[in-house]
PDB file of C-alpha atoms in Angstrom:
ATOM      1  CA  VAL C  22     130.842 101.024 112.230  1.00  0.00           C
ATOM      2  CA  LEU C  23     134.574 101.521 112.591  1.00  0.00           C
ATOM      3  CA  PHE C  24     136.585 100.318 115.589  1.00  0.00           C
ATOM      4  CA  ARG C  25     140.076 101.691 116.217  1.00  0.00           C
ATOM      5  CA  SER C  26     141.760 100.250 119.319  1.00  0.00           C
ATOM      6  CA  LYS C  27     139.331 100.952 122.178  1.00  0.00           C
ATOM      7  CA  LYS C  28     137.774 103.861 120.379  1.00  0.00           C
ATOM      8  CA  VAL C  29     134.504 103.234 118.591  1.00  0.00           C
ATOM      9  CA  VAL C  30     133.597 105.419 115.644  1.00  0.00           C
ATOM     10  CA  ILE C  31     130.108 105.091 114.195  1.00  0.00           C
ATOM     11  CA  GLU C  32     129.754 106.242 110.608  1.00  0.00           C
ATOM     12  CA  LYS C  33     126.220 106.549 109.238  1.00  0.00           C
ATOM     13  CA  LEU C  34     125.916 106.467 105.474  1.00  0.00           C
ATOM     14  CA  ASP C  35     123.728 105.280 102.661  1.00  0.00           C
ATOM     15  CA  VAL C  36     125.427 102.030 101.638  1.00  0.00           C
ATOM     16  CA  THR C  37     123.556 102.132  98.314  1.00  0.00           C
ATOM     17  CA  SER C  38     125.305 105.412  97.441  1.00  0.00           C
ATOM     18  CA  ASP C  39     128.674 105.084  95.689  1.00  0.00           C
ATOM     19  CA  ALA C  40     129.309 108.754  96.447  1.00  0.00           C
ATOM     20  CA  ASP C  41     128.770 108.258 100.188  1.00  0.00           C
ATOM     21  CA  ILE C  42     131.101 105.259 100.257  1.00  0.00           C
ATOM     22  CA  ALA C  43     133.772 107.116  98.272  1.00  0.00           C
ATOM     23  CA  ALA C  44     133.526 110.062 100.664  1.00  0.00           C
ATOM     24  CA  LEU C  45     133.975 107.741 103.640  1.00  0.00           C
ATOM     25  CA  ALA C  46     137.026 106.136 102.042  1.00  0.00           C
ATOM     26  CA  ALA C  47     138.504 109.591 101.382  1.00  0.00           C
ATOM     27  CA  LYS C  48     137.886 110.604 104.995  1.00  0.00           C
ATOM     28  CA  TYR C  49     139.859 107.626 106.286  1.00  0.00           C
ATOM     29  CA  LYS C  50     142.531 107.527 103.585  1.00  0.00           C
ATOM     30  CA  GLY C  51     145.829 106.340 105.059  1.00  0.00           C
ATOM     31  CA  LYS C  52     144.313 105.620 108.478  1.00  0.00           C
ATOM     32  CA  PRO C  53     144.355 102.089 109.921  1.00  0.00           C
ATOM     33  CA  ILE C  54     141.049 100.493 110.881  1.00  0.00           C
ATOM     34  CA  ASP C  55     141.418  97.542 113.252  1.00  0.00           C
ATOM     35  CA  LEU C  56     137.877  96.296 112.846  1.00  0.00           C
ATOM     36  CA  LEU C  57     135.377  97.169 110.152  1.00  0.00           C
ATOM     37  CA  LEU C  58     131.921  96.036 111.216  1.00  0.00           C
ATOM     38  CA  ASN C  59     129.237  96.129 108.530  1.00  0.00           C
ATOM     39  CA  ASN C  60     125.735  95.958 109.970  1.00  0.00           C
ATOM     40  CA  ALA C  61     123.493  97.650 107.395  1.00  0.00           C
ATOM     41  CA  GLY C  62     120.420  95.534 106.749  1.00  0.00           C
ATOM     42  CA  ILE C  63     116.742  95.775 105.836  1.00  0.00           C
ATOM     43  CA  LEU C  64     113.875  93.294 105.705  1.00  0.00           C
ATOM     44  CA  GLY C  65     112.374  94.855 102.604  1.00  0.00           C
ATOM     45  CA  ASN C  66     108.713  94.751 101.652  1.00  0.00           C
ATOM     46  CA  LEU C  67     107.331  91.913 103.772  1.00  0.00           C
ATOM     47  CA  GLN C  68     103.978  92.055 101.981  1.00  0.00           C
ATOM     48  CA  THR C  69     105.611  90.808  98.772  1.00  0.00           C
ATOM     49  CA  SER C  70     108.336  88.698 100.376  1.00  0.00           C
ATOM     50  CA  LYS C  71     106.360  85.486 100.074  1.00  0.00           C
ATOM     51  CA  ILE C  72     105.665  83.074  97.258  1.00  0.00           C
ATOM     52  CA  GLY C  73     102.948  84.315  94.924  1.00  0.00           C
ATOM     53  CA  GLN C  74     103.752  87.971  95.710  1.00  0.00           C
ATOM     54  CA  LEU C  75     107.473  88.250  94.885  1.00  0.00           C
ATOM     55  CA  THR C  76     108.699  91.183  92.797  1.00  0.00           C
ATOM     56  CA  ARG C  77     112.054  91.757  91.154  1.00  0.00           C
ATOM     57  CA  LYS C  78     112.175  95.373  92.342  1.00  0.00           C
ATOM     58  CA  ASP C  79     111.705  94.506  96.017  1.00  0.00           C
ATOM     59  CA  LEU C  80     114.292  91.726  95.946  1.00  0.00           C
ATOM     60  CA  LEU C  81     116.899  93.936  94.272  1.00  0.00           C
ATOM     61  CA  GLU C  82     116.329  96.671  96.868  1.00  0.00           C
ATOM     62  CA  VAL C  83     117.151  94.260  99.704  1.00  0.00           C
ATOM     63  CA  MET C  84     120.127  92.773  97.854  1.00  0.00           C
ATOM     64  CA  ASP C  85     121.528  96.249  97.220  1.00  0.00           C
ATOM     65  CA  VAL C  86     121.571  97.099 100.922  1.00  0.00           C
ATOM     66  CA  ASN C  87     122.231  93.739 102.558  1.00  0.00           C
ATOM     67  CA  VAL C  88     124.763  92.321 100.112  1.00  0.00           C
ATOM     68  CA  PHE C  89     126.386  94.877  97.858  1.00  0.00           C
ATOM     69  CA  GLY C  90     126.328  97.566 100.553  1.00  0.00           C
ATOM     70  CA  SER C  91     128.556  95.550 102.895  1.00  0.00           C
ATOM     71  CA  LEU C  92     130.755  94.366 100.048  1.00  0.00           C
ATOM     72  CA  ALA C  93     131.211  97.881  98.666  1.00  0.00           C
ATOM     73  CA  VAL C  94     132.179  99.324 102.065  1.00  0.00           C
ATOM     74  CA  ALA C  95     134.630  96.467 102.654  1.00  0.00           C
ATOM     75  CA  GLN C  96     136.100  96.985  99.196  1.00  0.00           C
ATOM     76  CA  ALA C  97     136.581 100.698  99.819  1.00  0.00           C
ATOM     77  CA  LEU C  98     138.229 100.268 103.237  1.00  0.00           C
ATOM     78  CA  ARG C  99     140.105  96.978 102.843  1.00  0.00           C
ATOM     79  CA  ASP C 100     143.506  98.688 102.628  1.00  0.00           C
ATOM     80  CA  ASN C 101     142.780 100.578 105.860  1.00  0.00           C
ATOM     81  CA  VAL C 102     142.065  97.274 107.574  1.00  0.00           C
ATOM     82  CA  ALA C 103     145.187  95.688 106.082  1.00  0.00           C
ATOM     83  CA  MET C 104     147.428  98.374 107.609  1.00  0.00           C
ATOM     84  CA  SER C 105     146.001  97.885 111.122  1.00  0.00           C
ATOM     85  CA  LYS C 106     146.916  95.520 113.943  1.00  0.00           C
ATOM     86  CA  GLN C 107     143.729  93.460 114.237  1.00  0.00           C
ATOM     87  CA  LYS C 108     142.933  93.303 110.517  1.00  0.00           C
ATOM     88  CA  LYS C 109     139.288  92.255 110.821  1.00  0.00           C
ATOM     89  CA  ILE C 110     136.300  92.737 108.547  1.00  0.00           C
ATOM     90  CA  VAL C 111     133.088  91.452 110.124  1.00  0.00           C
ATOM     91  CA  ALA C 112     129.633  91.423 108.599  1.00  0.00           C
ATOM     92  CA  VAL C 113     126.402  90.898 110.506  1.00  0.00           C
ATOM     93  CA  SER C 114     124.565  87.933 109.023  1.00  0.00           C
ATOM     94  CA  SER C 115     121.739  85.743 110.320  1.00  0.00           C
ATOM     95  CA  GLY C 116     121.035  82.088 110.897  1.00  0.00           C
ATOM     96  CA  ILE C 117     118.007  82.521 108.668  1.00  0.00           C
ATOM     97  CA  GLY C 118     120.433  82.731 105.744  1.00  0.00           C
ATOM     98  CA  SER C 119     122.045  79.361 106.460  1.00  0.00           C
ATOM     99  CA  THR C 120     121.369  77.083 103.503  1.00  0.00           C
ATOM    100  CA  THR C 121     122.317  74.057 105.616  1.00  0.00           C
ATOM    101  CA  SER C 122     119.656  74.897 108.210  1.00  0.00           C
ATOM    102  CA  ALA C 123     116.974  76.035 105.761  1.00  0.00           C
ATOM    103  CA  ASP C 124     114.676  73.044 106.307  1.00  0.00           C
ATOM    104  CA  ARG C 125     114.634  73.611 110.080  1.00  0.00           C
ATOM    105  CA  ILE C 126     114.026  77.351 110.023  1.00  0.00           C
ATOM    106  CA  GLY C 127     110.446  77.339 108.794  1.00  0.00           C
ATOM    107  CA  PRO C 128     108.688  80.177 106.987  1.00  0.00           C
ATOM    108  CA  GLY C 129     110.370  83.512 106.638  1.00  0.00           C
ATOM    109  CA  PRO C 130     110.860  86.444 104.293  1.00  0.00           C
ATOM    110  CA  TYR C 131     112.287  85.360 100.938  1.00  0.00           C
ATOM    111  CA  TYR C 132     114.185  88.585 100.291  1.00  0.00           C
ATOM    112  CA  TYR C 133     115.931  88.691 103.659  1.00  0.00           C
ATOM    113  CA  ARG C 134     116.824  84.987 103.654  1.00  0.00           C
ATOM    114  CA  ILE C 135     118.209  85.156 100.124  1.00  0.00           C
ATOM    115  CA  SER C 136     120.218  88.286 100.904  1.00  0.00           C
ATOM    116  CA  LYS C 137     121.842  86.816 104.011  1.00  0.00           C
ATOM    117  CA  ALA C 138     122.861  83.663 102.132  1.00  0.00           C
ATOM    118  CA  ALA C 139     124.359  85.877  99.418  1.00  0.00           C
ATOM    119  CA  LEU C 140     126.099  88.050 102.017  1.00  0.00           C
ATOM    120  CA  ASP C 141     127.735  84.931 103.463  1.00  0.00           C
ATOM    121  CA  MET C 142     129.111  83.935 100.066  1.00  0.00           C
ATOM    122  CA  SER C 143     130.287  87.453  99.245  1.00  0.00           C
ATOM    123  CA  MET C 144     132.260  87.632 102.484  1.00  0.00           C
ATOM    124  CA  ARG C 145     133.726  84.166 101.952  1.00  0.00           C
ATOM    125  CA  ALA C 146     134.873  85.247  98.493  1.00  0.00           C
ATOM    126  CA  LEU C 147     136.345  88.442  99.940  1.00  0.00           C
ATOM    127  CA  ALA C 148     138.188  86.399 102.563  1.00  0.00           C
ATOM    128  CA  GLN C 149     140.121  84.616  99.830  1.00  0.00           C
ATOM    129  CA  ASP C 150     141.140  87.888  98.188  1.00  0.00           C
ATOM    130  CA  VAL C 151     142.472  89.592 101.332  1.00  0.00           C
ATOM    131  CA  LYS C 152     143.917  86.592 103.178  1.00  0.00           C
ATOM    132  CA  ALA C 153     147.394  87.221 101.768  1.00  0.00           C
ATOM    133  CA  GLN C 154     147.325  90.632 103.467  1.00  0.00           C
ATOM    134  CA  GLY C 155     146.583  88.963 106.791  1.00  0.00           C
ATOM    135  CA  VAL C 156     143.022  90.297 106.835  1.00  0.00           C
ATOM    136  CA  ILE C 157     140.383  88.152 108.536  1.00  0.00           C
ATOM    137  CA  VAL C 158     136.842  88.229 107.127  1.00  0.00           C
ATOM    138  CA  ALA C 159     134.136  86.804 109.357  1.00  0.00           C
ATOM    139  CA  LEU C 160     130.365  86.627 109.705  1.00  0.00           C
ATOM    140  CA  ILE C 161     128.494  86.856 112.976  1.00  0.00           C
ATOM    141  CA  SER C 162     124.913  85.968 113.806  1.00  0.00           C
ATOM    142  CA  PRO C 163     124.206  88.081 116.878  1.00  0.00           C
ATOM    143  CA  THR C 164     121.478  87.595 119.444  1.00  0.00           C
ATOM    144  CA  PRO C 165     118.220  88.999 118.010  1.00  0.00           C
ATOM    145  CA  ALA C 166     117.782  92.476 119.464  1.00  0.00           C
ATOM    146  CA  ASP C 167     114.514  94.129 120.459  1.00  0.00           C
ATOM    147  CA  THR C 168     114.245  96.578 117.577  1.00  0.00           C
ATOM    148  CA  ASP C 169     111.433  97.777 115.330  1.00  0.00           C
ATOM    149  CA  MET C 170     112.822  95.454 112.663  1.00  0.00           C
ATOM    150  CA  LEU C 171     112.473  92.381 114.893  1.00  0.00           C
ATOM    151  CA  ALA C 172     108.995  93.443 116.021  1.00  0.00           C
ATOM    152  CA  THR C 173     107.891  93.693 112.393  1.00  0.00           C
ATOM    153  CA  TYR C 174     109.396  90.276 111.645  1.00  0.00           C
ATOM    154  CA  ARG C 175     107.606  88.681 114.593  1.00  0.00           C
ATOM    155  CA  LYS C 176     104.263  90.237 113.706  1.00  0.00           C
ATOM    156  CA  THR C 177     104.455  89.113 110.085  1.00  0.00           C
ATOM    157  CA  PHE C 178     105.723  85.571 110.618  1.00  0.00           C
ATOM    158  CA  GLY C 179     104.226  84.719 114.001  1.00  0.00           C
ATOM    159  CA  MET C 180     107.495  84.162 115.825  1.00  0.00           C
ATOM    160  CA  GLY C 181     106.467  85.691 119.132  1.00  0.00           C
ATOM    161  CA  THR C 182     108.435  83.133 121.162  1.00  0.00           C
ATOM    162  CA  MET C 183     111.755  83.931 119.516  1.00  0.00           C
ATOM    163  CA  LYS C 184     114.299  84.718 122.243  1.00  0.00           C
ATOM    164  CA  SER C 185     115.716  88.204 122.084  1.00  0.00           C
ATOM    165  CA  ALA C 186     117.711  90.721 124.083  1.00  0.00           C
ATOM    166  CA  THR C 187     117.946  94.456 124.444  1.00  0.00           C
ATOM    167  CA  PRO C 188     120.276  96.105 121.918  1.00  0.00           C
ATOM    168  CA  ALA C 189     122.807  96.726 124.699  1.00  0.00           C
ATOM    169  CA  GLU C 190     122.722  93.065 125.761  1.00  0.00           C
ATOM    170  CA  ALA C 191     123.099  91.890 122.162  1.00  0.00           C
ATOM    171  CA  VAL C 192     126.149  94.110 121.652  1.00  0.00           C
ATOM    172  CA  THR C 193     127.688  93.001 124.951  1.00  0.00           C
ATOM    173  CA  LYS C 194     127.374  89.348 123.903  1.00  0.00           C
ATOM    174  CA  ALA C 195     128.851  90.027 120.476  1.00  0.00           C
ATOM    175  CA  ILE C 196     131.984  91.838 121.680  1.00  0.00           C
ATOM    176  CA  PRO C 197     133.917  88.815 123.040  1.00  0.00           C
ATOM    177  CA  VAL C 198     132.934  86.779 119.977  1.00  0.00           C
ATOM    178  CA  ILE C 199     134.362  89.424 117.649  1.00  0.00           C
ATOM    179  CA  ASP C 200     137.413  89.880 119.861  1.00  0.00           C
ATOM    180  CA  GLY C 201     138.202  86.168 119.668  1.00  0.00           C
ATOM    181  CA  ILE C 202     137.938  85.841 115.895  1.00  0.00           C
ATOM    182  CA  ASP C 203     140.925  84.427 114.044  1.00  0.00           C
ATOM    183  CA  GLN C 204     141.337  82.912 110.585  1.00  0.00           C
ATOM    184  CA  ALA C 205     140.493  79.396 111.766  1.00  0.00           C
ATOM    185  CA  LYS C 206     137.289  80.435 113.543  1.00  0.00           C
ATOM    186  CA  ALA C 207     136.183  82.667 110.683  1.00  0.00           C
ATOM    187  CA  ALA C 208     136.431  79.763 108.236  1.00  0.00           C
ATOM    188  CA  LYS C 209     134.099  77.484 110.209  1.00  0.00           C
ATOM    189  CA  GLY C 210     130.824  79.302 109.652  1.00  0.00           C
ATOM    190  CA  MET C 211     128.717  82.064 111.153  1.00  0.00           C
ATOM    191  CA  LEU C 212     129.856  82.835 114.684  1.00  0.00           C
ATOM    192  CA  VAL C 213     127.019  83.062 117.194  1.00  0.00           C
ATOM    193  CA  ALA C 214     126.943  85.114 120.383  1.00  0.00           C
ATOM    194  CA  ASP C 215     126.541  81.969 122.518  1.00  0.00           C
ATOM    195  CA  GLY C 216     129.851  80.636 121.246  1.00  0.00           C
ATOM    196  CA  ASN C 217     128.407  78.170 118.729  1.00  0.00           C
ATOM    197  CA  VAL C 218     129.019  78.132 114.994  1.00  0.00           C
ATOM    198  CA  LEU C 219     126.197  78.013 112.446  1.00  0.00           C
ATOM    199  CA  PRO C 220     126.891  76.172 109.176  1.00  0.00           C
ATOM    200  CA  TRP C 221     126.757  78.138 105.951  1.00  0.00           C
TER     201      TRP C 221
END
């Protein structure tokens, strides 16, 4: 998703396709992008995402989308962000990827949890590379939204009491959080829609 001033541009692409990402970069060549929001993410095969069933193929599929996809899009459009006014790259992460909170989270899908932890590190590494250009790289953990993905997660891992919101409500809560991001806030951890910060 690309934000330019108050105009929102949604770009759908296959983030596992180098050709698609290159085409997107060519489309926006020389154009400033105030906020690049990467939100591509999949749960993967939940039937094998548990100890005793894990497969290399299924893990790599999730890592390709959830980690390298966001990193590749950010890499391709980082100069566009650097020439803008807001200079923000934001990736959608999840508290389930927090290594600090892992013992309190309980059971969950291996592939997804691993990928979100890796996404956090990839964005932190990127932040160091683009900081000199004034670009802010941040991670947000939005309010869980009532989507097919969340319904599947709940059904598989028995988390029926997990609080959630409609997609519109989740977006509304995330907007002021993203708007208020600066370098200092981005460095603290994952920014949550309720104003708190989750540790890495």
